mmCIF file of C-alpha atoms and ligand atoms in Angstrom:
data_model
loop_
_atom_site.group_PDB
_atom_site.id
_atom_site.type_symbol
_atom_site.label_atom_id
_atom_site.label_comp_id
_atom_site.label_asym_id
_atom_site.label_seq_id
_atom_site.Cartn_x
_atom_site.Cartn_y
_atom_site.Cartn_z
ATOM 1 C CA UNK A 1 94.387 50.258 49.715
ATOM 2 C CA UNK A 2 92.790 50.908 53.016
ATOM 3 C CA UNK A 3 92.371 54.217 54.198
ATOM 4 C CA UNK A 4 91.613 55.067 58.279
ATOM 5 C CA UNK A 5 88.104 55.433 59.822
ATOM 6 C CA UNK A 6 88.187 59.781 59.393
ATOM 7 C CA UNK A 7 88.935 59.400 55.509
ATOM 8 C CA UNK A 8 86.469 56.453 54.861
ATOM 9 C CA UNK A 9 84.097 59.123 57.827
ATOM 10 C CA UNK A 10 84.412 61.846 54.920
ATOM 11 C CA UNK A 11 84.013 60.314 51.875
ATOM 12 C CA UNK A 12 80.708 58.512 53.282
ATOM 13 C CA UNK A 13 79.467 62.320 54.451
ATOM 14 C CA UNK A 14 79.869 63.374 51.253
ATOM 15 C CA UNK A 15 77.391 60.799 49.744
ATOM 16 C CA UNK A 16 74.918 61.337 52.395
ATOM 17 C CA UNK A 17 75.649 58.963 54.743
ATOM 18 C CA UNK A 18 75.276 60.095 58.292
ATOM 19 C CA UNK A 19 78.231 60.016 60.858
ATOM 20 C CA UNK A 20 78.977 61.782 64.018
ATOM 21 C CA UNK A 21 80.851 64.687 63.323
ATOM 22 C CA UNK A 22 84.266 64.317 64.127
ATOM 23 C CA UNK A 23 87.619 66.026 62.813
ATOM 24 C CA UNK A 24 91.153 64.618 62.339
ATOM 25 C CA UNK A 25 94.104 65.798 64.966
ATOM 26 C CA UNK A 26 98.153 64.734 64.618
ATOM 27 C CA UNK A 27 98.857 66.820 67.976
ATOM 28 C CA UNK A 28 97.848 67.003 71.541
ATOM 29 C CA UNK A 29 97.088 70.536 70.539
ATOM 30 C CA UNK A 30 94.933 69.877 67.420
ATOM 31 C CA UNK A 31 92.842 67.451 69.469
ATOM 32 C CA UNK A 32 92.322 69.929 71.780
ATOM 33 C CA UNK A 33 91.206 72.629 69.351
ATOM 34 C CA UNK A 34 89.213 69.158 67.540
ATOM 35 C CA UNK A 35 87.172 69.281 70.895
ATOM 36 C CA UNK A 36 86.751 72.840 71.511
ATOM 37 C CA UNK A 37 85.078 73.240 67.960
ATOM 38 C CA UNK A 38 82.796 69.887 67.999
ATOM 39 C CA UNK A 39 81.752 71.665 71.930
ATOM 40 C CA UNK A 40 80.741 74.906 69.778
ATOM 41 C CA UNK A 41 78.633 72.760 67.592
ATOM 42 C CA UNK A 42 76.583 71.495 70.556
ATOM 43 C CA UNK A 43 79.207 68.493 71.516
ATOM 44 C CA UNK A 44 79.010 67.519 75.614
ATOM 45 C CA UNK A 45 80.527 63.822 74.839
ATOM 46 C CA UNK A 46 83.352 63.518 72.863
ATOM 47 C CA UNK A 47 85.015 60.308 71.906
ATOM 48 C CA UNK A 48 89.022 59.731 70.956
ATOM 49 C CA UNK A 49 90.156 57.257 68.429
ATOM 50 C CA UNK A 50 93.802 56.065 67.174
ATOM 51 C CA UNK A 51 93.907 56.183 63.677
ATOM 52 C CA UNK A 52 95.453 52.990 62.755
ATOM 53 C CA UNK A 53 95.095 50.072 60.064
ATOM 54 C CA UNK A 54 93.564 47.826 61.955
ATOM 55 C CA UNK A 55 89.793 47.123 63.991
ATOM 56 C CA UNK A 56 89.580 45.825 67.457
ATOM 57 C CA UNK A 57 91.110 49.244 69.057
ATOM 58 C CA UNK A 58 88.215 49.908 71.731
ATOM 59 C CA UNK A 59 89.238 46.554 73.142
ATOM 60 C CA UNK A 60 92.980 47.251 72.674
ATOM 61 C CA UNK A 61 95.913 48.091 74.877
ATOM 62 C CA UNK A 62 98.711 51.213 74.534
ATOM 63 C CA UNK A 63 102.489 49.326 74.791
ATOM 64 C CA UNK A 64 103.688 52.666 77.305
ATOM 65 C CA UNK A 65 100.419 53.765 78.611
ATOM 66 C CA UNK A 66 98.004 51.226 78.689
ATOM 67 C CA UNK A 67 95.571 53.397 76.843
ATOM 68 C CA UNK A 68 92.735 52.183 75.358
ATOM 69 C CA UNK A 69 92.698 52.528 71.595
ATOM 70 C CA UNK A 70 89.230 54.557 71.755
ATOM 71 C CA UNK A 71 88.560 56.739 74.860
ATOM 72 C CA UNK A 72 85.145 58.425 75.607
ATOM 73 C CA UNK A 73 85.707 61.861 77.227
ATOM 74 C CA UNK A 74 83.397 63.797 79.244
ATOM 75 C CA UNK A 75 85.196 66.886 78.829
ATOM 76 C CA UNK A 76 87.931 69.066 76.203
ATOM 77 C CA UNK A 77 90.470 68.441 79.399
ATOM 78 C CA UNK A 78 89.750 64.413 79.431
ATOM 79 C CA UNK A 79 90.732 65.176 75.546
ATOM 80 C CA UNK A 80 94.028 66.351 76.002
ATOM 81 C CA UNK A 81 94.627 63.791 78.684
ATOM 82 C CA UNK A 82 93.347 61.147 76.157
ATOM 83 C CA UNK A 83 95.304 62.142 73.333
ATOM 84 C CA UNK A 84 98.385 62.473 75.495
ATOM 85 C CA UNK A 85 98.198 58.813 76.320
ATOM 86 C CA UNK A 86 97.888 57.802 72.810
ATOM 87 C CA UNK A 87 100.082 59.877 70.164
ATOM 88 C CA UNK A 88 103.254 58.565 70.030
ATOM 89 C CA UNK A 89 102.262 54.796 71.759
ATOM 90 C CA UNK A 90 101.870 51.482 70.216
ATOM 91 C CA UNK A 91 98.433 50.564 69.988
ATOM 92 C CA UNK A 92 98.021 46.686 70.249
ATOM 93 C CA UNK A 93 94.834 45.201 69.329
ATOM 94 C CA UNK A 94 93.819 41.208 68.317
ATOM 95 C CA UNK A 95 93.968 42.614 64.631
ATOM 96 C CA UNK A 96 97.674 44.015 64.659
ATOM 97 C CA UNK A 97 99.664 41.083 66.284
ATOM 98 C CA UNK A 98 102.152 41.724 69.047
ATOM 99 C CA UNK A 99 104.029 44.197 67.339
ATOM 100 C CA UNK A 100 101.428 46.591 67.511
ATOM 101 C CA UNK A 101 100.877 50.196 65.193
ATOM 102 C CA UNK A 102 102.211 53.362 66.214
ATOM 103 C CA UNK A 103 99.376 55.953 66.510
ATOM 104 C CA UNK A 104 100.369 59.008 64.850
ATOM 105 C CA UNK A 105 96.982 60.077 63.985
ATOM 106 C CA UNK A 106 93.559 60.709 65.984
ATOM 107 C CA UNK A 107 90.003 60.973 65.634
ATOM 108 C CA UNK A 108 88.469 63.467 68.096
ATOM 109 C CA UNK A 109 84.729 62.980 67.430
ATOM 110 C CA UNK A 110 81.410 63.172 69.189
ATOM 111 C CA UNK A 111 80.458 60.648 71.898
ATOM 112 C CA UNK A 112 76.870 59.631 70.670
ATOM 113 C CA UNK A 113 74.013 57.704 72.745
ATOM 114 C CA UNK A 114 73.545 53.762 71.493
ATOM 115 C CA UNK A 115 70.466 52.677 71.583
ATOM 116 C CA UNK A 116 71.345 49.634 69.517
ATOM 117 C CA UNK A 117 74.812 48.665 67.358
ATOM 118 C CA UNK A 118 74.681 46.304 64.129
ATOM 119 C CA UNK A 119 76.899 45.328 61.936
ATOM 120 C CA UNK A 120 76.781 46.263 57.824
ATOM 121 C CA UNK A 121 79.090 45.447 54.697
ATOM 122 C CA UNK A 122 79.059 45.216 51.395
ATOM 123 C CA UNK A 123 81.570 43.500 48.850
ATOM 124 C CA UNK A 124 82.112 41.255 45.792
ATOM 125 C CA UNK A 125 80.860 38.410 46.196
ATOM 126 C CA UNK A 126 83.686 36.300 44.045
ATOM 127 C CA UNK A 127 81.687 33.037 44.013
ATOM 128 C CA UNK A 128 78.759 34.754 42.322
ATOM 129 C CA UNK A 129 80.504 38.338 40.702
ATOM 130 C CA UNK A 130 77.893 39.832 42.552
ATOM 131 C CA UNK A 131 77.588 42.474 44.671
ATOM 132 C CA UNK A 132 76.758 41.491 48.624
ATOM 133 C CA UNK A 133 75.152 43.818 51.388
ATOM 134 C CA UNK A 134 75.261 41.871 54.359
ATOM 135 C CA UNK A 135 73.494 43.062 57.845
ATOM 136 C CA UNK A 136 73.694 41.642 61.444
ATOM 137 C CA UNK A 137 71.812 42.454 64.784
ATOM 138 C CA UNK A 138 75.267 41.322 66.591
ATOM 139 C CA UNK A 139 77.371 44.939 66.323
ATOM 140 C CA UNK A 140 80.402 45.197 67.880
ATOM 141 C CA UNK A 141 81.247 41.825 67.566
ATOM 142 C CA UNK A 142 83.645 40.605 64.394
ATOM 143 C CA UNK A 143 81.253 39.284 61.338
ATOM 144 C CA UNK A 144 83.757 36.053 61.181
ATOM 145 C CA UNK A 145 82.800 35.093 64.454
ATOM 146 C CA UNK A 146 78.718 35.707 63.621
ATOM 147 C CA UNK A 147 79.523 33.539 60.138
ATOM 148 C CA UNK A 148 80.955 30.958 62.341
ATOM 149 C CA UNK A 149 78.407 30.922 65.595
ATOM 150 C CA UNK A 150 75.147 32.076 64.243
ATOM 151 C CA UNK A 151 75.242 32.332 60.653
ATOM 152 C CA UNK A 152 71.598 32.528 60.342
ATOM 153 C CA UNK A 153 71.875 36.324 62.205
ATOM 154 C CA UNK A 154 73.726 37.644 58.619
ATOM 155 C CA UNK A 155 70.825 38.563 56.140
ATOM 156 C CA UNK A 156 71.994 39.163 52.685
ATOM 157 C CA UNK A 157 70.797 40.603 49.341
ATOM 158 C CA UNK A 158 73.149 40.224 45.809
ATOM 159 C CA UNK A 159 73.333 43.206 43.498
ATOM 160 C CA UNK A 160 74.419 42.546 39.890
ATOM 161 C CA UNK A 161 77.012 45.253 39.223
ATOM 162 C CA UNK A 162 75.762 47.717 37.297
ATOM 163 C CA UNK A 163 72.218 47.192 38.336
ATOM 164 C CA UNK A 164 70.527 49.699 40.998
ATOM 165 C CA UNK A 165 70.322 48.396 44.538
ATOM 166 C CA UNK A 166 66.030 48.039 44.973
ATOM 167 C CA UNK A 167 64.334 50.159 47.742
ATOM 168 C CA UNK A 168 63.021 46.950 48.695
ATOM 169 C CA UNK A 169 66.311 45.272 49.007
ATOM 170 C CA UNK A 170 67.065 47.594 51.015
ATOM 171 C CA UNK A 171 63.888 47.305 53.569
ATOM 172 C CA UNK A 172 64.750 43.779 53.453
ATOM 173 C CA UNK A 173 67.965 44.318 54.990
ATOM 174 C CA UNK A 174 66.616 47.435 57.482
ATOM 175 C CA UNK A 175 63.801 44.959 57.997
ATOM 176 C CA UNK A 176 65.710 42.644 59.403
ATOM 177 C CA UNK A 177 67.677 44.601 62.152
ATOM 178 C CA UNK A 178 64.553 44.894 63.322
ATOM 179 C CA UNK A 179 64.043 48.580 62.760
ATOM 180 C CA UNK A 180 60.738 50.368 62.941
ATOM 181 C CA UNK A 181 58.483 53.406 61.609
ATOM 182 C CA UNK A 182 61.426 56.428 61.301
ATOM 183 C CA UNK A 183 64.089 54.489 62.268
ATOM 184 C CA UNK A 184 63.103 51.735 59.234
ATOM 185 C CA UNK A 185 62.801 54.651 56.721
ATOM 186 C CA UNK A 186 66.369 56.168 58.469
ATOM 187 C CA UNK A 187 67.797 52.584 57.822
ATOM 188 C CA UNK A 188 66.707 52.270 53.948
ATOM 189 C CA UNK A 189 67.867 55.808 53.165
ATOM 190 C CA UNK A 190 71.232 54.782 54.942
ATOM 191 C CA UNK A 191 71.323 51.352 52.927
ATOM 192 C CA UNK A 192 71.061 52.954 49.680
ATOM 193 C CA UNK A 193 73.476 55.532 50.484
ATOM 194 C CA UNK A 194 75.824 53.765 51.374
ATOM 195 C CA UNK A 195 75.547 51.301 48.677
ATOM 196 C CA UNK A 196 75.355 54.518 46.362
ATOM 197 C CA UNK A 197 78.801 55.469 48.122
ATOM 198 C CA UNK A 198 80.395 51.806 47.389
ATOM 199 C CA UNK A 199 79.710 51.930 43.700
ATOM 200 C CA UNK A 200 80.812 55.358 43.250
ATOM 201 C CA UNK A 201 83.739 55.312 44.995
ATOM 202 C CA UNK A 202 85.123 52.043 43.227
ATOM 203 C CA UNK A 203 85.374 49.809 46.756
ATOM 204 C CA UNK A 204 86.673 46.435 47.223
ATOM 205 C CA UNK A 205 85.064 46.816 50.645
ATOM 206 C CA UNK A 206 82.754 48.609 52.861
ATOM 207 C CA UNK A 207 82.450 47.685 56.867
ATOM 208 C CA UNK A 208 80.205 49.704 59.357
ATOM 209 C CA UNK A 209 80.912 47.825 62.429
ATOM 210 C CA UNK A 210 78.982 49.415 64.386
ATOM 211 C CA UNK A 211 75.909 50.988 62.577
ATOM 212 C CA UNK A 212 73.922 52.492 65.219
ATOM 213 C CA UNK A 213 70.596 53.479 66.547
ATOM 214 C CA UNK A 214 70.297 55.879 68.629
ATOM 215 C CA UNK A 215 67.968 56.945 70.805
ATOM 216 C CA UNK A 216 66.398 59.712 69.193
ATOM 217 C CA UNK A 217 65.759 56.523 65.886
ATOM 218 C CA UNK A 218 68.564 58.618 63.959
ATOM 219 C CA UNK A 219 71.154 55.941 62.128
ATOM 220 C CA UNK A 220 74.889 56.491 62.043
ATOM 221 C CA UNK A 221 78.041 54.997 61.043
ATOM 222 C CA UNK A 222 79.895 54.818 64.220
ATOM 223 C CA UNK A 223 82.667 53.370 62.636
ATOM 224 C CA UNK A 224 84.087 52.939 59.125
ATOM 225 C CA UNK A 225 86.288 50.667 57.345
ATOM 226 C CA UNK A 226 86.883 51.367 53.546
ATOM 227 C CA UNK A 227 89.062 49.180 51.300
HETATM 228 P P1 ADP B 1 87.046 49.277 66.845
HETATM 229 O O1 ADP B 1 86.127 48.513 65.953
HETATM 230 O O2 ADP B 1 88.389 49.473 66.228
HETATM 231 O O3 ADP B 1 87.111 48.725 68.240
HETATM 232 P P2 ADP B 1 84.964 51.311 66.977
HETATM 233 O O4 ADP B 1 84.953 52.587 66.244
HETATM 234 O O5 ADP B 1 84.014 50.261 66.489
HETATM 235 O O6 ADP B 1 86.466 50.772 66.989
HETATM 236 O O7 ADP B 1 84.701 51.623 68.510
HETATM 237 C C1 ADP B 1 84.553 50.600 69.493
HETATM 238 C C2 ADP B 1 83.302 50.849 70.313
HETATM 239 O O8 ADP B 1 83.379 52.144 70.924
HETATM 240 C C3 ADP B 1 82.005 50.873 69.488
HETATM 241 O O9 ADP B 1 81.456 49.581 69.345
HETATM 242 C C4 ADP B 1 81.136 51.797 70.301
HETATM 243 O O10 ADP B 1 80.480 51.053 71.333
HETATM 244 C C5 ADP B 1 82.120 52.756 70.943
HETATM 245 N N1 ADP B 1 82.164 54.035 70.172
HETATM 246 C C6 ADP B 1 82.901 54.292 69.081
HETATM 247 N N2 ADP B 1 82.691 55.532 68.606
HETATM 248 C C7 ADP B 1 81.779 56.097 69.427
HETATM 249 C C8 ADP B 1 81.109 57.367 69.478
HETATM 250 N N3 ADP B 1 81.361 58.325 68.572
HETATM 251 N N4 ADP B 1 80.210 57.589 70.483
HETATM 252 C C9 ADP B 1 79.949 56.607 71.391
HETATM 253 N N5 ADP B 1 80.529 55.406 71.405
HETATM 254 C C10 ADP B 1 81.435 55.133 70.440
HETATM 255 MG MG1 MG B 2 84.430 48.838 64.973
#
């Protein structure tokens, strides 16, 4: 079963994963109200996202309105304009075909500074019944085309199930995105509660595409996909 990105957003919160805060709107009005409340909690960026069953929105067209499937807004007005433009159009991306999904659902959240986006999943490995956490320095960008172009960018460590992910497993893997001092220590406490998160929560699949530094070395999930 997949579930959208503000469901998989919530269930990772509540195993200590850090995300952006964001909250879940069906209406122009609830988006509004969305934005008003993440501005009370300190929010000057906000950034809209059609909740559909399928990646590749921020590169993906509305049928009506030519909307983009995620829209950063610099304002609660540029909200209500963006959430206009999407509730009730098709969104077409490379990962819904030409028919496209209708967005009844959207994810008014807070538009965060990238420093740096990379890519992290975890899932059975059927060849070797084992658990795989794979990481990539190329965020943003699908993990089939990394496997196909530059395979050697995906670093990988197996976990039997049952068996604890190692803290050193994990530094491996933060290791290897290249992080350093607090954002290294921000990256293994994200790896193993996120892996934490997988195991409890009974996943076929976990994709954070992108995982991002920011500026201030804090690590979030910018985006979520939970199978
Ligand atoms: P999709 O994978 O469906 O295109 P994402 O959630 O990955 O959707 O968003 C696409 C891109 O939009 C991200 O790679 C990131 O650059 C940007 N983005 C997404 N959410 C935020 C956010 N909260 N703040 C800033 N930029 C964001
Ligand atoms: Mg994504």
């Amino acid at each position: 079963m997949k579930i959208h990105e503000y469901q998989a957003k919530e269930i990772l919160k509540s195993y200590g994963v850090p995300v952006p805060d964001g909250i879940a709107a069906t209406s122009v009005d609830e988006a509004v109200e969305a934005a008003k409340k993440l501005e009370e909690n300190g929010a000057t960026l906000f950034v809209v996202k059609a909740q559909i069953h399928a990646g590749g929105r921020g590169k993906g067209r509305t049928k009506k309105n030519n909307a983009k499937g995620v829209i950063l807004c610099k304002s609660v007005e540029e909200v209500k304009e963006a959430a206009e433009s999407l509730l009730g159009d098709v969104l077409v991306t490379i990962q819904t075909g030409e028919s496209g999904q209708l967005v009844q659902r959207l994810y008014v959240t807070d538009g965060v500074d990238i420093e740096k986006e990379f890519y992290l999943g975890i899932l059975l490995d059927r060849a070797l019944s084992k658990n795989v956490i794979m990481v990539s320095t190329e965020g943003g960008v699908e993990i089939e085309k990394v496997a196909e172009e530059t395979p050697e960018k995906i670093v990988k460590e197996w976990v039997e199930p049952g068996m604890p992910l190692q803290v050193n497993q994990a530094r491996h893997l933060a290791f290897a995105l290249g992080l350093e001092g607090e954002a290294l220590k921000k990256g293994i406490k994200f790896i193993m509660a996120i892996y934490n998160a997988y195991v409890e929560t009974d996943s076929d699949m976990f994709e954070i595409n992108p995982l991002i530094l920011t500026p201030d070395n804090d690590i979030l999930a910018l985006d979520a996909k939970v199978t």
